[in-house]
Amino acid sequence: MTEIAWQQKDLLSIADLSAAEIQLVLDTASSFREVSARPVKKVPTLRGKTVINLFFEPSTRTRSSFEIAEKRLSADSLNFSASSSGLVKGESLVDTALNLQAMAPDLIVIRHGHPGVPRMLAERVSAGVINAGDGAWGHPTQALLDAFTIREEKGKLEGLKVAMVGDIAHSRVVRSNIELLNTMGAEVTVAGPRTMMPVAVETLGVRAVYSLEEAIRGADVVMMLRVQLERHKKVMFPSVREYFQLFGLTRERLRSAKRDAIVMHPGPMNRGVEIASDVADGSRSVILEQVANGVAVRMAVLYLLSGARQEAGA
Ligand code: CP
């Protein structure tokens, strides 16, 4: 395992992490992965620690994998429901956070529709804060689980060619993945319709192209992204049929990637829009491995941020 001390109180952005810290999370996740394969999937590592899960946006994978990770580590979890809280009576988010802090949680996991909310919270509470997705800004645990999956499949991150295709402008997954993959020495190409490409995207340290074939030619990793209709303020493409014709990943198109290229998708996936069903379910797809690895990665993040590593003298 990487020999560095974990110093971070919060996990808000991949940009806050060094390559050695990313490596430490991935190595720690490797050691937690076998817990999910045991007949009794539980270790006492976070016994006596309290985690609050605050989800202000829908989630299937992130929310359930944090909850499962917390249970497997024996933490006490509270799932906060915004719709039945004082927020609907006009209480501010800051006051809500301060009241939750008064109950002495060790960690708060938060997903919110507005960028920067997890950082604002982290500045006001002494609990460690984990960003589970903020607007179109960042999704650091998704990038970590994607990196873990790539490393498992390819044995490394450095020097790999990674293509990300789809709604680049509205994807928090893309932003966090670009930060992580650049830090770890991978080569990133992004592709999508011009209407879904951020202005000056190259300044993020990526190559931008406007054709799926060009993006995935010679790629080791092809990561497809959902069109984030809920974040669009106007119509960005003429029809789903045309989008699939231009940017949908089919078996035929996948032939231009490397023969052993893997196919990834962070979910939720829209079959027949950004990816054909036979590719999503095919032998090159590691989409469900990403989900499985998400539990181990979130166990690692909870463990490192809870201070358990220092307490255990690790
Ligand atoms: N990948 C991801 O964040 O999925 P959910 O929205 O289901 O959590």
CSV table of C-alpha atoms and ligand atoms in Angstrom, one decimal:
chain,number,residue,atom,x,y,z
A,1,MET,CA,0.0,0.0,0.0
A,2,THR,CA,1.1,3.6,-0.7
A,3,GLU,CA,3.0,5.0,2.3
A,4,ILE,CA,1.6,8.5,2.8
A,5,ALA,CA,-0.4,9.9,5.6
A,6,TRP,CA,-4.0,10.9,4.8
A,7,GLN,CA,-4.4,14.7,5.7
A,8,GLN,CA,-7.7,15.7,4.1
A,9,LYS,CA,-10.7,16.5,6.3
A,10,ASP,CA,-13.1,16.4,3.3
A,11,LEU,CA,-13.4,15.0,-0.2
A,12,LEU,CA,-14.8,17.9,-2.2
A,13,SER,CA,-12.9,17.7,-5.5
A,14,ILE,CA,-10.4,15.5,-7.3
A,15,ALA,CA,-8.3,18.7,-7.8
A,16,ASP,CA,-7.6,18.8,-4.1
A,17,LEU,CA,-5.9,15.4,-4.2
A,18,SER,CA,-2.3,14.6,-5.2
A,19,ALA,CA,-1.4,11.6,-7.3
A,20,ALA,CA,-0.1,9.8,-4.1
A,21,GLU,CA,-3.5,10.5,-2.3
A,22,ILE,CA,-5.4,9.1,-5.3
A,23,GLN,CA,-3.2,6.1,-5.2
A,24,LEU,CA,-3.8,5.7,-1.5
A,25,VAL,CA,-7.6,5.7,-2.0
A,26,LEU,CA,-7.3,3.1,-4.8
A,27,ASP,CA,-4.9,0.9,-2.8
A,28,THR,CA,-7.2,1.1,0.3
A,29,ALA,CA,-10.2,0.2,-1.9
A,30,SER,CA,-8.3,-2.9,-3.1
A,31,SER,CA,-7.9,-4.1,0.5
A,32,PHE,CA,-11.7,-3.5,1.2
A,33,ARG,CA,-12.9,-5.2,-1.9
A,34,GLU,CA,-12.8,-8.7,-0.4
A,35,VAL,CA,-15.2,-7.7,2.4
A,36,SER,CA,-18.0,-7.7,-0.2
A,37,ALA,CA,-17.2,-11.3,-1.2
A,38,ARG,CA,-17.4,-12.7,2.4
A,39,PRO,CA,-20.4,-14.6,3.6
A,40,VAL,CA,-20.7,-12.0,6.4
A,41,LYS,CA,-20.1,-8.7,4.7
A,42,LYS,CA,-19.2,-6.6,7.7
A,43,VAL,CA,-16.1,-5.4,9.4
A,44,PRO,CA,-16.0,-3.3,12.7
A,45,THR,CA,-13.7,-0.6,11.2
A,46,LEU,CA,-16.1,2.4,11.7
A,47,ARG,CA,-18.0,1.1,14.7
A,48,GLY,CA,-19.1,4.1,16.8
A,49,LYS,CA,-18.8,6.5,13.9
A,50,THR,CA,-21.9,8.4,12.6
A,51,VAL,CA,-22.5,9.2,8.9
A,52,ILE,CA,-25.3,11.4,7.6
A,53,ASN,CA,-26.3,11.0,4.0
A,54,LEU,CA,-27.9,14.2,2.6
A,55,PHE,CA,-29.2,13.7,-1.0
A,56,PHE,CA,-31.0,16.7,-2.5
A,57,GLU,CA,-30.9,15.1,-6.0
A,58,PRO,CA,-32.0,11.7,-7.2
A,59,SER,CA,-29.5,8.9,-7.0
A,60,THR,CA,-29.5,5.1,-7.4
A,61,ARG,CA,-25.9,4.0,-7.5
A,62,THR,CA,-24.1,6.7,-5.3
A,63,ARG,CA,-26.6,6.7,-2.5
A,64,SER,CA,-27.1,3.0,-2.2
A,65,SER,CA,-23.4,2.3,-2.5
A,66,PHE,CA,-22.6,4.9,0.2
A,67,GLU,CA,-25.2,3.3,2.4
A,68,ILE,CA,-23.9,-0.2,1.8
A,69,ALA,CA,-20.3,0.9,2.4
A,70,GLU,CA,-21.3,2.5,5.7
A,71,LYS,CA,-23.1,-0.7,6.8
A,72,ARG,CA,-20.2,-2.9,5.7
A,73,LEU,CA,-17.9,-0.8,7.9
A,74,SER,CA,-20.4,-0.9,10.9
A,75,ALA,CA,-20.9,2.9,10.9
A,76,ASP,CA,-24.2,4.3,12.2
A,77,SER,CA,-26.0,6.0,9.2
A,78,LEU,CA,-28.8,8.5,9.0
A,79,ASN,CA,-30.5,9.1,5.7
A,80,PHE,CA,-31.7,12.6,5.6
A,81,SER,CA,-34.8,13.3,3.6
A,82,ALA,CA,-35.0,16.9,2.4
A,83,SER,CA,-38.7,16.7,1.5
A,84,SER,CA,-39.7,15.8,5.1
A,85,SER,CA,-37.2,18.2,6.8
A,86,GLY,CA,-37.3,21.8,8.1
A,87,LEU,CA,-36.0,22.8,4.7
A,88,VAL,CA,-39.6,22.7,3.4
A,89,LYS,CA,-40.6,25.1,6.3
A,90,GLY,CA,-38.0,27.7,5.1
A,91,GLU,CA,-35.0,26.7,7.2
A,92,SER,CA,-31.8,27.5,5.3
A,93,LEU,CA,-29.3,24.8,4.2
A,94,VAL,CA,-26.7,26.4,6.5
A,95,ASP,CA,-29.0,26.2,9.5
A,96,THR,CA,-29.9,22.7,8.6
A,97,ALA,CA,-26.2,21.8,8.5
A,98,LEU,CA,-25.4,23.5,11.8
A,99,ASN,CA,-28.3,21.6,13.5
A,100,LEU,CA,-27.1,18.3,12.1
A,101,GLN,CA,-23.5,19.2,13.2
A,102,ALA,CA,-24.8,19.7,16.7
A,103,MET,CA,-25.6,16.0,16.8
A,104,ALA,CA,-21.9,15.3,16.3
A,105,PRO,CA,-21.7,13.2,13.1
A,106,ASP,CA,-18.3,12.2,12.0
A,107,LEU,CA,-19.0,12.4,8.3
A,108,ILE,CA,-21.6,14.0,6.0
A,109,VAL,CA,-22.2,12.7,2.4
A,110,ILE,CA,-23.9,15.3,0.3
A,111,ARG,CA,-25.4,15.5,-3.2
A,112,HIS,CA,-26.8,18.8,-4.3
A,113,GLY,CA,-27.9,20.4,-7.6
A,114,HIS,CA,-25.8,23.5,-7.1
A,115,PRO,CA,-22.0,23.5,-7.6
A,116,GLY,CA,-20.1,24.5,-4.5
A,117,VAL,CA,-22.7,23.4,-1.8
A,118,PRO,CA,-20.5,20.6,-0.4
A,119,ARG,CA,-17.5,23.1,0.0
A,120,MET,CA,-19.8,25.7,1.6
A,121,LEU,CA,-20.9,23.0,4.1
A,122,ALA,CA,-17.4,21.8,4.7
A,123,GLU,CA,-16.4,25.3,5.7
A,124,ARG,CA,-19.1,25.4,8.4
A,125,VAL,CA,-19.0,22.0,10.0
A,126,SER,CA,-16.3,20.1,11.8
A,127,ALA,CA,-17.5,16.7,10.4
A,128,GLY,CA,-15.7,15.5,7.2
A,129,VAL,CA,-17.8,16.3,4.1
A,130,ILE,CA,-17.9,14.0,1.0
A,131,ASN,CA,-19.1,15.4,-2.3
A,132,ALA,CA,-21.5,12.9,-3.8
A,133,GLY,CA,-22.1,15.2,-6.8
A,134,ASP,CA,-22.7,18.9,-7.0
A,135,GLY,CA,-24.5,20.2,-10.1
A,136,ALA,CA,-22.4,19.9,-13.2
A,137,TRP,CA,-19.2,20.6,-11.2
A,138,GLY,CA,-17.8,17.4,-9.7
A,139,HIS,CA,-18.4,13.8,-8.6
A,140,PRO,CA,-15.1,12.8,-7.0
A,141,THR,CA,-16.1,9.3,-5.8
A,142,GLN,CA,-17.3,8.4,-9.3
A,143,ALA,CA,-13.9,9.4,-10.8
A,144,LEU,CA,-12.2,7.3,-8.1
A,145,LEU,CA,-14.3,4.3,-8.8
A,146,ASP,CA,-13.8,4.7,-12.5
A,147,ALA,CA,-10.0,4.9,-12.0
A,148,PHE,CA,-10.1,1.8,-9.7
A,149,THR,CA,-12.0,-0.1,-12.4
A,150,ILE,CA,-9.6,1.0,-15.2
A,151,ARG,CA,-6.6,0.0,-13.0
A,152,GLU,CA,-8.2,-3.4,-12.3
A,153,GLU,CA,-8.8,-4.0,-16.0
A,154,LYS,CA,-5.6,-2.5,-17.5
A,155,GLY,CA,-3.2,-2.7,-14.6
A,156,LYS,CA,-2.3,1.0,-14.7
A,157,LEU,CA,-3.6,4.5,-15.5
A,158,GLU,CA,-0.5,6.2,-16.9
A,159,GLY,CA,-0.2,6.4,-20.6
A,160,LEU,CA,-3.7,5.0,-21.3
A,161,LYS,CA,-5.9,6.6,-24.0
A,162,VAL,CA,-9.3,7.4,-22.5
A,163,ALA,CA,-12.2,8.7,-24.7
A,164,MET,CA,-15.2,10.3,-23.1
A,165,VAL,CA,-18.2,10.8,-25.4
A,166,GLY,CA,-21.5,12.5,-24.9
A,167,ASP,CA,-22.8,15.5,-23.0
A,168,ILE,CA,-19.4,16.9,-21.9
A,169,ALA,CA,-20.7,20.3,-20.9
A,170,HIS,CA,-23.2,19.1,-18.3
A,171,SER,CA,-21.4,16.2,-16.9
A,172,ARG,CA,-19.8,16.3,-13.4
A,173,VAL,CA,-18.4,12.9,-14.0
A,174,VAL,CA,-16.4,14.2,-17.0
A,175,ARG,CA,-14.9,17.1,-15.0
A,176,SER,CA,-13.8,14.9,-12.1
A,177,ASN,CA,-12.5,12.2,-14.4
A,178,ILE,CA,-10.4,14.7,-16.4
A,179,GLU,CA,-8.8,16.0,-13.2
A,180,LEU,CA,-8.0,12.5,-12.0
A,181,LEU,CA,-6.8,11.0,-15.3
A,182,ASN,CA,-4.6,14.1,-16.0
A,183,THR,CA,-3.1,13.8,-12.5
A,184,MET,CA,-2.4,10.1,-13.1
A,185,GLY,CA,-0.8,10.6,-16.6
A,186,ALA,CA,-3.6,9.3,-18.9
A,187,GLU,CA,-4.4,10.9,-22.3
A,188,VAL,CA,-8.0,12.1,-22.4
A,189,THR,CA,-10.1,12.9,-25.5
A,190,VAL,CA,-13.6,14.2,-25.2
A,191,ALA,CA,-16.2,14.1,-28.0
A,192,GLY,CA,-19.8,15.2,-28.4
A,193,PRO,CA,-22.0,17.6,-30.3
A,194,ARG,CA,-20.7,21.2,-30.4
A,195,THR,CA,-23.8,22.3,-28.4
A,196,MET,CA,-22.7,20.0,-25.5
A,197,MET,CA,-19.0,20.9,-25.5
A,198,PRO,CA,-17.8,23.6,-22.9
A,199,VAL,CA,-16.2,26.7,-24.3
A,200,ALA,CA,-12.4,26.3,-24.3
A,201,VAL,CA,-12.6,22.7,-23.1
A,202,GLU,CA,-8.9,22.2,-24.1
A,203,THR,CA,-7.9,24.4,-21.2
A,204,LEU,CA,-8.9,21.4,-19.0
A,205,GLY,CA,-6.0,19.5,-20.5
A,206,VAL,CA,-7.9,17.4,-23.0
A,207,ARG,CA,-8.1,16.9,-26.8
A,208,ALA,CA,-11.6,17.8,-28.0
A,209,VAL,CA,-13.1,16.3,-31.2
A,210,TYR,CA,-16.6,16.3,-32.6
A,211,SER,CA,-16.8,12.7,-34.0
A,212,LEU,CA,-17.3,9.5,-32.0
A,213,GLU,CA,-15.1,7.5,-34.4
A,214,GLU,CA,-12.2,10.0,-34.1
A,215,ALA,CA,-12.5,10.0,-30.3
A,216,ILE,CA,-12.4,6.3,-29.8
A,217,ARG,CA,-9.8,5.4,-32.5
A,218,GLY,CA,-7.0,3.5,-30.7
A,219,ALA,CA,-8.6,4.1,-27.3
A,220,ASP,CA,-8.0,1.8,-24.3
A,221,VAL,CA,-11.1,3.0,-22.5
A,222,VAL,CA,-14.3,4.3,-24.0
A,223,MET,CA,-16.5,6.0,-21.5
A,224,MET,CA,-20.0,6.9,-22.7
A,225,LEU,CA,-22.1,9.6,-21.0
A,226,ARG,CA,-25.8,10.2,-20.6
A,227,VAL,CA,-27.4,13.3,-22.3
A,228,GLN,CA,-28.3,15.3,-19.2
A,229,LEU,CA,-31.7,16.6,-20.4
A,230,GLU,CA,-32.6,17.8,-16.9
A,231,ARG,CA,-29.7,20.4,-17.1
A,232,HIS,CA,-30.4,21.6,-20.6
A,233,LYS,CA,-32.0,25.1,-20.8
A,234,LYS,CA,-32.8,24.7,-24.5
A,235,VAL,CA,-33.0,21.9,-27.2
A,236,MET,CA,-29.4,20.7,-27.8
A,237,PHE,CA,-30.0,18.2,-30.6
A,238,PRO,CA,-32.7,17.5,-33.2
A,239,SER,CA,-33.8,14.0,-32.1
A,240,VAL,CA,-32.7,11.0,-30.1
A,241,ARG,CA,-32.5,9.1,-33.4
A,242,GLU,CA,-30.0,11.5,-34.9
A,243,TYR,CA,-28.0,11.7,-31.6
A,244,PHE,CA,-27.7,7.9,-31.6
A,245,GLN,CA,-26.7,7.9,-35.3
A,246,LEU,CA,-23.9,10.4,-34.6
A,247,PHE,CA,-22.8,9.7,-31.0
A,248,GLY,CA,-24.3,6.3,-30.0
A,249,LEU,CA,-21.8,3.6,-29.4
A,250,THR,CA,-22.5,0.5,-31.5
A,251,ARG,CA,-20.6,-2.8,-31.9
A,252,GLU,CA,-19.4,-1.7,-35.3
A,253,ARG,CA,-18.1,1.7,-34.1
A,254,LEU,CA,-16.4,0.1,-31.2
A,255,ARG,CA,-14.1,-1.7,-33.7
A,256,SER,CA,-12.1,1.4,-34.1
A,257,ALA,CA,-11.0,1.3,-30.4
A,258,LYS,CA,-8.2,-1.1,-29.4
A,259,ARG,CA,-9.2,-4.8,-29.6
A,260,ASP,CA,-9.1,-5.0,-25.8
A,261,ALA,CA,-10.7,-1.6,-25.1
A,262,ILE,CA,-13.2,-1.6,-22.2
A,263,VAL,CA,-16.6,0.2,-22.3
A,264,MET,CA,-17.7,2.2,-19.3
A,265,HIS,CA,-20.7,4.3,-18.3
A,266,PRO,CA,-21.3,5.9,-14.9
A,267,GLY,CA,-25.1,5.4,-15.1
A,268,PRO,CA,-27.9,6.0,-15.4
A,269,MET,CA,-27.7,4.7,-18.9
A,270,ASN,CA,-30.1,5.4,-21.7
A,271,ARG,CA,-30.0,2.4,-24.1
A,272,GLY,CA,-30.5,3.3,-27.7
A,273,VAL,CA,-29.4,6.9,-27.0
A,274,GLU,CA,-25.7,7.0,-26.1
A,275,ILE,CA,-25.1,3.2,-26.2
A,276,ALA,CA,-26.6,0.2,-28.0
A,277,SER,CA,-27.9,-2.5,-25.7
A,278,ASP,CA,-25.6,-5.2,-27.1
A,279,VAL,CA,-22.6,-3.1,-26.3
A,280,ALA,CA,-23.8,-2.2,-22.8
A,281,ASP,CA,-24.3,-5.9,-22.1
A,282,GLY,CA,-21.4,-7.1,-24.2
A,283,SER,CA,-18.1,-8.7,-23.2
A,284,ARG,CA,-16.1,-5.4,-23.3
A,285,SER,CA,-18.5,-3.7,-20.9
A,286,VAL,CA,-17.4,-3.2,-17.3
A,287,ILE,CA,-20.4,-1.1,-16.4
A,288,LEU,CA,-21.6,-3.4,-13.6
A,289,GLU,CA,-18.0,-3.8,-12.4
A,290,GLN,CA,-17.9,0.0,-11.9
A,291,VAL,CA,-21.0,-0.3,-9.7
A,292,ALA,CA,-19.5,-3.2,-7.6
A,293,ASN,CA,-16.2,-1.3,-7.3
A,294,GLY,CA,-18.1,1.8,-6.1
A,295,VAL,CA,-18.8,0.1,-2.8
A,296,ALA,CA,-15.1,-0.7,-2.1
A,297,VAL,CA,-14.0,2.8,-3.2
A,298,ARG,CA,-16.6,4.5,-0.9
A,299,MET,CA,-15.5,2.2,2.0
A,300,ALA,CA,-12.0,3.4,1.4
A,301,VAL,CA,-13.0,7.1,1.3
A,302,LEU,CA,-15.2,6.8,4.5
A,303,TYR,CA,-12.3,5.0,6.3
A,304,LEU,CA,-9.6,7.5,5.3
A,305,LEU,CA,-11.8,10.5,6.1
A,306,SER,CA,-13.1,9.2,9.4
A,307,GLY,CA,-9.6,9.2,10.8
A,308,ALA,CA,-9.8,5.5,11.4
A,309,ARG,CA,-6.4,5.0,9.7
A,310,GLN,CA,-4.6,7.2,12.1
A,311,GLU,CA,-6.5,5.8,15.1
A,312,ALA,CA,-5.5,2.3,14.0
A,313,GLY,CA,-1.9,3.4,13.8
A,314,ALA,CA,-1.9,2.5,10.1
B,1,CP,N1,-23.2,7.5,-11.4
B,1,CP,C1,-24.1,8.1,-10.6
B,1,CP,O1,-23.8,9.1,-9.9
B,1,CP,O2,-25.3,7.5,-10.5
B,1,CP,P1,-26.5,7.9,-9.5
B,1,CP,O3,-27.0,9.3,-10.0
B,1,CP,O4,-27.5,6.8,-9.6
B,1,CP,O5,-26.0,8.1,-8.1
